[in-house]
Short mmCIF file of C-alpha atoms in Angstrom, two decimals:
data_model
loop_
_atom_site.label_atom_id
_atom_site.label_comp_id
_atom_site.label_asym_id
_atom_site.label_seq_id
_atom_site.Cartn_x
_atom_site.Cartn_y
_atom_site.Cartn_z
CA MET A 1 -2.66 109.60 111.59
CA LEU A 2 -5.30 107.85 110.26
CA ASP A 3 -7.81 110.38 109.84
CA ILE A 4 -5.07 112.85 108.74
CA VAL A 5 -4.69 109.94 105.73
CA TYR A 6 -7.93 109.62 104.90
CA ILE A 7 -8.70 113.23 104.33
CA LEU A 8 -5.72 113.80 102.17
CA ASN A 9 -6.92 110.65 100.23
CA GLU A 10 -10.15 112.01 99.72
CA ILE A 11 -8.58 115.48 98.73
CA ASP A 12 -6.19 113.89 96.43
CA ASN A 13 -9.08 111.67 94.76
CA PHE A 14 -11.71 114.38 94.00
CA LEU A 15 -8.95 116.98 93.33
CA TYR A 16 -7.53 114.70 90.08
CA PHE A 17 -11.31 113.39 89.47
CA PRO A 18 -13.39 115.08 87.95
CA ILE A 19 -11.53 118.47 88.20
CA LEU A 20 -7.95 118.31 87.28
CA ILE A 21 -8.36 115.46 84.43
CA VAL A 22 -10.98 117.80 82.99
CA VAL A 23 -8.88 120.93 83.24
CA MET A 24 -5.79 118.57 81.74
CA ALA A 25 -7.97 117.24 79.20
CA ILE A 26 -9.20 120.36 77.91
CA ALA A 27 -6.06 122.47 77.86
CA GLY A 28 -3.96 119.82 75.84
CA ILE A 29 -6.66 119.12 73.27
CA TYR A 30 -6.75 123.00 72.76
CA PHE A 31 -3.12 123.76 72.42
CA THR A 32 -2.71 120.77 70.41
CA GLY A 33 -5.40 122.03 68.26
CA LEU A 34 -4.60 125.47 67.93
CA THR A 35 -0.66 124.76 67.39
CA LYS A 36 -1.48 121.69 65.08
CA GLY A 37 0.12 119.64 66.88
CA VAL A 38 3.40 121.16 67.48
CA GLN A 39 4.62 118.39 69.78
CA ILE A 40 4.54 116.03 66.90
CA ARG A 41 4.91 118.23 63.92
CA LEU A 42 7.69 119.97 64.75
CA PHE A 43 9.68 117.33 66.79
CA PRO A 44 12.66 116.89 64.31
CA GLU A 45 12.97 120.84 64.27
CA SER A 46 13.14 120.53 68.22
CA LEU A 47 16.04 118.13 67.88
CA ARG A 48 17.86 120.46 65.63
CA ILE A 49 17.57 123.31 68.22
CA LEU A 50 18.71 121.32 71.27
CA MET A 51 22.21 121.34 69.21
CA GLU A 52 22.68 125.21 69.35
CA LYS A 53 25.30 126.26 71.14
CA SER A 54 25.22 129.76 73.52
CA GLU A 55 27.33 132.38 73.71
CA ASP A 56 29.74 134.20 76.10
CA GLY A 57 28.79 130.97 78.78
CA SER A 58 25.07 132.25 78.81
CA VAL A 59 22.93 129.03 79.84
CA SER A 60 22.26 127.13 76.37
CA SER A 61 18.72 125.39 75.51
CA LEU A 62 20.16 122.18 76.27
CA GLN A 63 21.56 123.28 79.73
CA ALA A 64 18.32 124.65 80.57
CA MET A 65 16.30 121.46 79.29
CA LEU A 66 18.15 119.20 81.48
CA VAL A 67 17.67 121.46 84.50
CA SER A 68 13.98 120.97 83.71
CA THR A 69 14.54 117.38 83.11
CA ALA A 70 16.25 116.67 86.17
CA SER A 71 13.03 117.68 88.11
CA ARG A 72 11.00 115.73 85.80
CA VAL A 73 13.22 112.54 85.83
CA GLY A 74 13.12 110.94 89.01
CA THR A 75 11.90 108.59 91.42
CA GLY A 76 8.38 109.01 89.54
CA ASN A 77 9.74 107.34 86.69
CA ILE A 78 10.40 103.71 88.91
CA ILE A 79 8.25 104.29 92.07
CA GLY A 80 5.31 106.03 90.29
CA VAL A 81 5.16 103.81 87.22
CA SER A 82 5.20 100.89 89.76
CA THR A 83 2.64 102.39 92.04
CA ALA A 84 0.27 102.95 89.23
CA LEU A 85 0.86 99.18 87.68
CA CYS A 86 0.22 97.87 90.79
CA LEU A 87 -2.69 99.72 92.10
CA GLY A 88 -4.20 101.01 88.84
CA GLY A 89 -3.36 98.74 86.33
CA PRO A 90 -1.41 97.93 83.06
CA GLY A 91 -3.70 100.41 81.59
CA ALA A 92 -1.99 103.01 83.36
CA VAL A 93 0.50 102.75 81.20
CA PHE A 94 -1.54 103.67 78.24
CA TRP A 95 -3.27 106.82 79.97
CA MET A 96 0.56 107.97 80.57
CA TRP A 97 1.21 107.78 76.84
CA ILE A 98 -1.44 109.79 76.14
CA MET A 99 -1.13 112.16 78.82
CA CYS A 100 2.25 113.00 77.75
CA ILE A 101 1.36 113.56 73.97
CA VAL A 102 -1.31 115.72 74.95
CA GLY A 103 0.34 117.46 77.51
CA ALA A 104 3.71 118.30 75.41
CA SER A 105 1.55 120.84 74.02
CA SER A 106 1.10 122.63 77.53
CA ALA A 107 4.85 122.22 77.99
CA PHE A 108 5.08 124.25 74.81
CA ILE A 109 3.23 126.97 75.55
CA GLU A 110 4.03 127.65 79.32
CA SER A 111 7.94 127.45 78.32
CA THR A 112 7.52 129.99 75.52
CA LEU A 113 5.57 132.28 77.80
CA ALA A 114 8.28 132.04 80.22
CA GLN A 115 10.92 133.48 77.34
CA ILE A 116 8.40 135.55 76.32
CA TYR A 117 8.25 137.37 79.75
CA LYS A 118 11.47 136.31 81.14
CA ARG A 119 13.60 138.86 82.92
CA LYS A 120 17.58 139.80 82.73
CA GLY A 121 19.27 139.93 86.36
CA GLU A 122 22.31 142.28 87.16
CA ASP A 123 24.46 139.72 86.45
CA GLY A 124 23.62 139.75 83.07
CA ASN A 125 21.41 135.90 83.30
CA PHE A 126 17.74 135.31 83.02
CA PHE A 127 15.27 133.86 84.84
CA GLY A 128 11.47 134.27 84.75
CA GLY A 129 8.55 131.73 85.36
CA PRO A 130 4.81 131.25 85.64
CA ALA A 131 4.98 134.05 88.60
CA TYR A 132 6.50 136.78 85.75
CA TYR A 133 4.31 136.07 82.91
CA ILE A 134 1.16 135.79 85.04
CA GLU A 135 2.00 139.19 86.63
CA LYS A 136 3.34 140.88 82.94
CA GLY A 137 0.71 138.99 80.42
CA LEU A 138 -2.45 139.23 83.15
CA HIS A 139 -1.63 141.87 85.38
CA SER A 140 -2.23 139.71 88.38
CA PRO A 141 0.60 139.94 90.83
CA LYS A 142 -1.37 138.44 93.70
CA LEU A 143 -2.09 135.49 91.71
CA ALA A 144 1.32 135.26 90.53
CA ALA A 145 2.16 135.60 94.51
CA LEU A 146 -0.17 132.87 94.91
CA PHE A 147 1.37 130.53 92.55
CA CYS A 148 4.83 130.83 93.79
CA LEU A 149 3.57 129.99 97.26
CA PHE A 150 1.78 126.80 95.93
CA LEU A 151 5.16 126.23 94.27
CA ILE A 152 7.52 126.97 97.16
CA VAL A 153 5.10 124.10 99.38
CA THR A 154 5.20 121.62 96.16
CA TYR A 155 8.55 121.51 95.61
CA ALA A 156 10.48 122.12 99.06
CA ILE A 157 7.70 120.25 101.04
CA GLY A 158 5.61 117.96 98.82
CA PHE A 159 8.01 116.52 96.33
CA ASN A 160 10.91 116.74 98.56
CA LEU A 161 9.17 114.54 101.17
CA LEU A 162 7.98 111.88 98.46
CA CYS A 163 11.45 111.76 96.88
CA SER A 164 13.20 110.68 100.44
CA PHE A 165 10.26 108.42 101.10
CA ASN A 166 10.67 106.66 97.80
CA LEU A 167 14.65 106.43 97.96
CA GLN A 168 14.49 105.15 101.54
CA SER A 169 12.26 102.15 100.06
CA THR A 170 14.48 100.81 97.66
CA PHE A 171 16.09 99.35 100.83
CA ILE A 172 13.29 97.78 101.92
CA GLU A 173 13.96 94.31 100.14
CA TYR A 174 17.89 94.12 101.85
CA PRO A 175 18.21 91.87 104.83
CA PHE A 176 19.74 94.75 106.60
CA TYR A 177 16.67 96.96 106.39
CA ASP A 178 15.14 97.89 110.19
CA MET A 179 11.90 99.76 110.16
CA SER A 180 12.73 101.49 113.46
CA THR A 181 16.38 102.56 112.12
CA THR A 182 17.14 102.09 108.19
CA PRO A 183 14.66 104.89 107.51
CA LEU A 184 16.28 107.21 109.97
CA ILE A 185 20.02 106.61 108.80
CA VAL A 186 19.13 107.04 104.56
CA GLY A 187 16.86 110.01 105.59
CA ALA A 188 19.93 111.72 107.46
CA LEU A 189 22.49 110.82 104.85
CA ILE A 190 20.40 112.44 102.28
CA ALA A 191 19.59 115.26 104.18
CA VAL A 192 23.59 115.84 104.39
CA VAL A 193 24.30 115.58 101.18
CA VAL A 194 21.43 117.56 99.73
CA GLY A 195 21.91 120.55 102.66
CA TYR A 196 25.78 120.59 101.34
CA CYS A 197 24.87 120.80 97.80
CA LEU A 198 22.46 123.73 98.34
CA LEU A 199 25.55 125.93 99.03
CA GLY A 200 26.72 125.90 95.60
CA GLY A 201 23.98 127.85 93.87
CA GLY A 202 22.76 127.45 90.43
CA ASP A 203 25.71 127.41 88.45
CA ARG A 204 26.68 124.28 90.07
CA ILE A 205 23.23 122.80 89.64
CA ILE A 206 23.31 122.98 85.92
CA LYS A 207 27.00 121.72 85.59
CA MET A 208 25.97 119.00 87.57
CA THR A 209 22.79 117.89 85.96
CA SER A 210 24.13 118.12 82.61
CA THR A 211 26.66 115.11 83.34
CA ILE A 212 24.14 113.33 85.92
CA VAL A 213 21.18 113.16 84.23
CA PRO A 214 22.01 111.66 80.32
CA LEU A 215 24.26 109.37 82.18
CA MET A 216 21.74 107.98 84.20
CA GLY A 217 18.69 107.64 82.10
CA VAL A 218 20.71 106.21 79.24
CA SER A 219 21.89 103.11 81.60
CA TYR A 220 18.59 102.38 82.84
CA VAL A 221 16.92 102.18 79.46
CA ILE A 222 19.52 100.02 78.24
CA VAL A 223 19.37 97.69 81.73
CA SER A 224 15.70 98.03 80.98
CA LEU A 225 15.72 96.93 77.52
CA ILE A 226 17.83 93.86 78.53
CA VAL A 227 15.05 92.71 80.76
CA ILE A 228 12.59 93.10 78.11
CA LEU A 229 14.43 91.38 75.43
CA PHE A 230 15.09 88.59 78.03
CA ASN A 231 11.65 88.17 78.22
CA TYR A 232 10.67 88.79 74.57
CA GLN A 233 8.23 85.80 74.78
CA ASN A 234 6.06 87.67 77.00
CA ILE A 235 6.04 90.86 74.55
CA PRO A 236 2.91 90.68 72.66
CA ALA A 237 0.45 89.49 75.63
CA MET A 238 2.28 92.34 77.75
CA PHE A 239 0.94 95.30 75.11
CA GLY A 240 -2.71 93.30 74.76
CA LEU A 241 -2.74 93.31 78.66
CA ILE A 242 -2.06 97.23 78.38
CA ILE A 243 -4.71 98.08 75.85
CA THR A 244 -7.19 95.76 77.08
CA ASP A 245 -7.07 97.36 80.64
CA ALA A 246 -7.18 100.52 79.29
CA PHE A 247 -10.47 100.51 77.23
CA ASP A 248 -12.19 98.16 80.31
CA PHE A 249 -14.34 101.13 80.90
CA HIS A 250 -16.62 99.27 83.12
CA ALA A 251 -14.00 98.14 85.64
CA ILE A 252 -12.70 102.10 85.43
CA ALA A 253 -16.46 103.17 85.85
CA GLY A 254 -16.52 100.86 88.92
CA GLY A 255 -14.06 102.48 90.78
CA ILE A 256 -12.90 105.51 89.19
CA ALA A 257 -10.39 107.04 91.48
CA GLY A 258 -8.46 103.82 91.69
CA SER A 259 -8.62 103.12 88.40
CA CYS A 260 -5.69 102.91 85.55
CA LEU A 261 -7.19 105.92 84.31
CA VAL A 262 -7.08 107.87 87.14
CA TYR A 263 -3.57 106.71 87.98
CA GLY A 264 -1.79 107.04 84.69
CA ILE A 265 -2.81 110.57 84.52
CA LYS A 266 -1.96 111.24 88.11
CA ARG A 267 1.75 109.25 87.91
CA GLY A 268 2.24 110.97 84.08
CA LEU A 269 1.53 114.13 85.65
CA PHE A 270 3.56 113.76 88.56
CA SER A 271 6.42 112.51 86.42
CA ASN A 272 6.79 114.75 83.14
CA GLU A 273 4.66 117.89 85.03
CA ALA A 274 4.01 119.17 82.17
CA GLY A 275 1.41 121.80 82.13
CA VAL A 276 2.66 121.97 86.25
CA GLY A 277 4.36 125.57 85.54
CA SER A 278 7.84 124.28 86.92
CA ALA A 279 9.81 123.68 83.68
CA PRO A 280 9.18 127.66 82.73
CA ASN A 281 11.42 128.22 85.63
CA ALA A 282 14.12 126.48 83.96
CA SER A 283 13.17 127.62 80.27
CA ALA A 284 13.13 131.31 81.06
CA SER A 285 17.26 130.83 82.08
CA ALA A 286 18.03 129.64 78.50
CA ASP A 287 19.50 132.49 76.06
CA VAL A 288 18.01 132.01 72.94
CA THR A 289 17.39 134.20 69.76
CA HIS A 290 13.39 133.25 69.71
CA PRO A 291 10.93 132.18 72.97
CA ALA A 292 9.77 129.16 70.99
CA LYS A 293 12.89 127.34 70.58
CA GLN A 294 12.50 126.90 74.46
CA GLY A 295 9.23 126.08 73.90
CA LEU A 296 9.97 123.42 71.42
CA VAL A 297 12.65 121.91 73.35
CA GLN A 298 10.77 121.32 76.26
CA THR A 299 8.31 119.35 74.50
CA LEU A 300 11.12 116.42 73.92
CA SER A 301 12.21 116.96 77.56
CA VAL A 302 8.15 115.70 78.41
CA TYR A 303 8.80 112.79 75.85
CA ILE A 304 12.24 111.73 77.58
CA ASP A 305 10.68 111.50 80.86
CA THR A 306 7.28 109.72 79.78
CA LEU A 307 7.83 107.58 76.43
CA LEU A 308 11.53 106.78 77.24
CA LEU A 309 11.97 106.37 80.63
CA CYS A 310 8.55 105.75 82.24
CA THR A 311 7.66 103.45 79.39
CA ALA A 312 11.07 101.76 80.20
CA THR A 313 9.96 101.17 83.73
CA ALA A 314 6.39 99.81 82.68
CA LEU A 315 7.65 97.18 79.97
CA MET A 316 10.16 96.12 82.36
CA CYS A 317 7.81 95.15 84.71
CA LEU A 318 5.32 93.62 82.90
CA SER A 319 7.39 91.92 80.60
CA SER A 320 9.15 89.98 83.22
CA GLY A 321 5.82 88.22 84.57
CA VAL A 322 6.41 89.13 87.93
CA VAL A 323 3.16 88.99 90.26
CA ARG A 324 1.55 92.53 91.05
CA ASP A 325 -0.23 93.70 93.86
CA VAL A 326 -0.61 96.16 96.74
CA SER A 327 2.33 94.06 98.65
CA VAL A 328 4.78 95.03 96.11
CA SER A 329 3.99 98.70 95.08
CA GLY A 330 6.66 100.94 94.62
CA ALA A 331 10.48 99.86 94.42
CA PRO A 332 10.18 95.80 95.73
CA TYR A 333 8.20 95.34 92.28
CA VAL A 334 10.55 97.01 90.17
CA GLN A 335 13.68 95.32 91.88
CA TYR A 336 11.73 91.76 92.00
CA ALA A 337 11.28 92.28 87.93
CA ILE A 338 14.93 93.06 87.42
CA SER A 339 16.36 90.38 89.33
CA THR A 340 14.67 87.93 87.02
CA VAL A 341 17.51 88.80 84.60
CA PHE A 342 20.27 90.05 86.85
CA GLY A 343 19.55 88.30 90.24
CA TRP A 344 21.11 89.88 92.81
CA GLY A 345 22.49 92.73 91.28
CA GLY A 346 19.35 93.94 90.11
CA PRO A 347 17.78 95.19 93.25
CA ILE A 348 21.55 96.93 93.97
CA PHE A 349 21.25 98.89 90.58
CA ILE A 350 17.98 100.13 91.10
CA THR A 351 18.92 101.63 94.53
CA VAL A 352 21.88 103.05 92.58
CA ALA A 353 19.79 104.31 90.06
CA MET A 354 17.03 105.66 92.62
CA VAL A 355 19.82 107.17 94.45
CA LEU A 356 21.31 109.41 91.25
CA PHE A 357 17.45 109.56 90.24
CA ALA A 358 16.33 110.94 93.93
CA PHE A 359 19.56 113.60 94.26
CA THR A 360 18.92 115.34 90.73
CA THR A 361 15.47 115.66 91.53
CA LEU A 362 15.76 116.94 95.01
CA ILE A 363 18.58 119.76 93.76
CA GLY A 364 16.29 120.55 91.09
CA ASN A 365 13.42 120.64 92.90
CA LEU A 366 14.80 123.64 95.29
CA TYR A 367 16.41 125.40 92.28
CA TYR A 368 12.75 126.17 91.12
CA VAL A 369 11.80 127.00 94.72
CA ASP A 370 14.84 129.54 94.88
CA ASN A 371 13.16 131.41 91.56
CA ALA A 372 9.81 131.86 93.66
CA ILE A 373 11.17 132.97 96.64
CA ILE A 374 13.13 135.40 94.98
CA TYR A 375 9.59 136.73 93.20
CA LEU A 376 8.02 136.89 96.38
CA ASN A 377 10.90 138.91 97.94
CA ARG A 378 10.03 141.54 95.50
CA LYS A 379 12.10 140.01 92.88
CA LYS A 380 15.47 140.40 94.92
CA LYS A 381 17.60 137.50 96.58
CA PRO A 382 16.94 137.51 99.77
CA SER A 383 19.35 137.89 102.47
CA LYS A 384 22.22 134.91 103.02
CA MET A 385 20.82 134.44 106.79
CA PHE A 386 17.35 134.14 105.22
CA MET A 387 18.19 131.47 102.62
CA ARG A 388 20.53 129.30 105.35
CA ILE A 389 17.35 129.27 107.40
CA PHE A 390 15.43 128.16 104.29
CA TYR A 391 18.00 125.46 103.24
CA ILE A 392 17.84 124.20 106.88
CA PHE A 393 14.09 124.11 106.67
CA ALA A 394 14.52 121.87 103.40
CA THR A 395 17.07 119.41 104.58
CA VAL A 396 14.91 119.15 107.39
CA VAL A 397 11.87 117.85 105.29
CA VAL A 398 14.17 115.87 103.24
CA PHE A 399 15.40 113.84 106.41
CA VAL A 400 11.25 113.72 107.34
CA GLY A 401 10.13 112.38 103.70
CA ALA A 402 12.12 109.12 104.50
CA LEU A 403 10.00 108.35 107.73
CA VAL A 404 6.39 109.26 106.66
CA PRO A 405 3.85 106.37 105.22
CA MET A 406 3.68 106.15 101.72
CA ASP A 407 0.17 107.01 101.71
CA VAL A 408 0.83 110.66 103.22
CA ALA A 409 3.71 111.18 100.97
CA TRP A 410 1.65 110.41 97.74
CA ALA A 411 -0.96 112.71 98.59
CA VAL A 412 0.98 115.81 99.66
CA ALA A 413 2.85 115.67 96.63
CA ASP A 414 -0.13 114.84 94.44
CA ILE A 415 -2.41 118.00 96.11
CA THR A 416 0.28 120.46 96.28
CA MET A 417 0.99 120.06 92.59
CA GLY A 418 -2.50 120.10 91.66
CA GLY A 419 -2.87 123.43 93.21
CA MET A 420 0.02 124.47 90.78
CA THR A 421 -1.49 123.18 87.77
CA LEU A 422 -4.94 124.75 88.45
CA ILE A 423 -3.55 128.06 88.27
CA ASN A 424 -0.74 127.35 85.63
CA LEU A 425 -3.07 125.84 83.01
CA PRO A 426 -5.98 128.19 83.07
CA THR A 427 -3.59 131.08 82.87
CA CYS A 428 -1.92 129.59 79.85
CA MET A 429 -5.34 129.23 78.31
CA MET A 430 -6.18 132.76 78.57
CA MET A 431 -2.42 133.72 77.43
CA GLY A 432 -2.38 131.33 74.39
CA LYS A 433 -2.59 133.78 71.76
CA VAL A 434 0.51 135.15 72.87
CA ALA A 435 2.72 131.98 72.35
CA ILE A 436 0.76 130.91 69.12
CA ASP A 437 1.15 134.04 67.54
CA CYS A 438 5.13 133.54 68.69
CA LEU A 439 5.09 130.14 67.15
CA ARG A 440 3.76 131.33 63.70
CA ASP A 441 6.46 133.87 63.70
CA TYR A 442 8.84 131.29 64.34
CA GLU A 443 7.40 129.18 61.60
CA ARG A 444 7.44 132.52 59.10
CA GLN A 445 11.15 133.00 59.68
CA ARG A 446 11.85 129.55 59.16
CA LYS A 447 9.81 129.58 56.14
CA LYS A 448 12.19 132.18 54.37
CA GLY A 449 15.06 130.25 55.21
CA ASP A 450 16.21 132.79 58.37
CA GLU A 451 17.64 131.73 61.60
CA PRO A 452 14.75 133.22 63.50
CA VAL A 453 15.21 136.03 65.92
CA PHE A 454 12.17 137.76 68.10
CA LYS A 455 11.19 141.06 67.98
CA ALA A 456 7.99 141.60 70.40
CA LYS A 457 6.00 144.28 67.90
CA SER A 458 6.19 141.54 65.43
CA ILE A 459 3.34 139.82 67.30
CA GLY A 460 1.92 142.83 68.80
CA LEU A 461 3.36 143.22 71.85
CA ASN A 462 5.11 146.32 73.49
CA GLU A 463 8.91 145.88 74.06
CA GLU A 464 9.27 148.29 76.58
CA GLU A 465 7.07 145.91 78.74
CA LEU A 466 9.47 142.63 77.97
CA ASP A 467 12.77 143.40 80.03
CA ALA A 468 14.65 140.78 77.92
CA TRP A 469 13.81 141.60 74.35
CA LYS A 470 14.11 145.59 74.58
#
């Protein structure tokens, strides 16, 4: 087992530095420049679009964003941030912020492309994602199939292993926790509940997340703010520590793989998934009048995840004064921090939040996997028998996740996610002109005072090749 952990960690470290850090930086800066900072410049417009209602019961921009947010917002907002702070240092928070703001432009591009190349099913609902814009835009069905394989491995195995592990780890600080039995019990309970809910399909996922995601997000931020305010005297020193550590390049160069820079980028990417290619699967389901609308809305999802929830965790922990080190990495650090104000009720609240975060993440992850499986099955829904077998496999993965070591869970998730990103981001850069032209078309119509309506020919595309925009 030690050899496997070592190999996984070595692959993980090399994949993120130098490969992924360079690719993500180039893509984010490239998209930010070409769009003139769309993620900041059109922030008010994103809020306006979010309030638009759908017609005839179709999926609205808000619902599609909530599905993608359900997958983005998860255990990474608590455990991932804690791990980054304990292992990388306070400066990781700063690099998460940078990753979020720059990466939001990548989120705009990928979601806009997903809307342009989305398909319309026999039931009248829309679907799509990176596999579809890779196939139609790059005319590379083999690369599209490879992306789907990476997505399935990432979300059905990597992320769900980690999510299950993170959830069971919140029970470590309770007196009843037993290393040999508690993970088994927690893993079994999660697996049973997830397996049952998988029978509900996509409609239930959207309805469920529409209710749970806002409630869990708002309550968590409020509690975090209370802890920060109770420790207000530590706030100036806290921000000083974040900035000082973030720009301590001597320390970063001394151990780049374990530095605040790499941890901030790795955990930021894991948390908000900007450029990974996951959110476009949900974005494609929205029924909007113009593709750029969903691209703009998805930038908000990235902000909600990182600037709101990840920041809430980081500032709560750092302001609490709790000593951070490897021994408290993960759930314990957050639980100790919140208990400085709420006492024994703090760890319980974190456990409840983790249950909600993990549950929506597990369900949202498998929603994405369904789309990938359909694509690989020649764009048709597999038989009920196949899906039942797959769902049984997925629930087994959830169960196993509660039992694996922490290093294995994080490394597998990082590696599989990195594979998706290395296919999706270069694809988006090659197809970037289509999304940029789409944005310019949207802005032209808005300047005229019109409600933008997309016509493929207005940006030089053949509408006969775009199933949803004929």
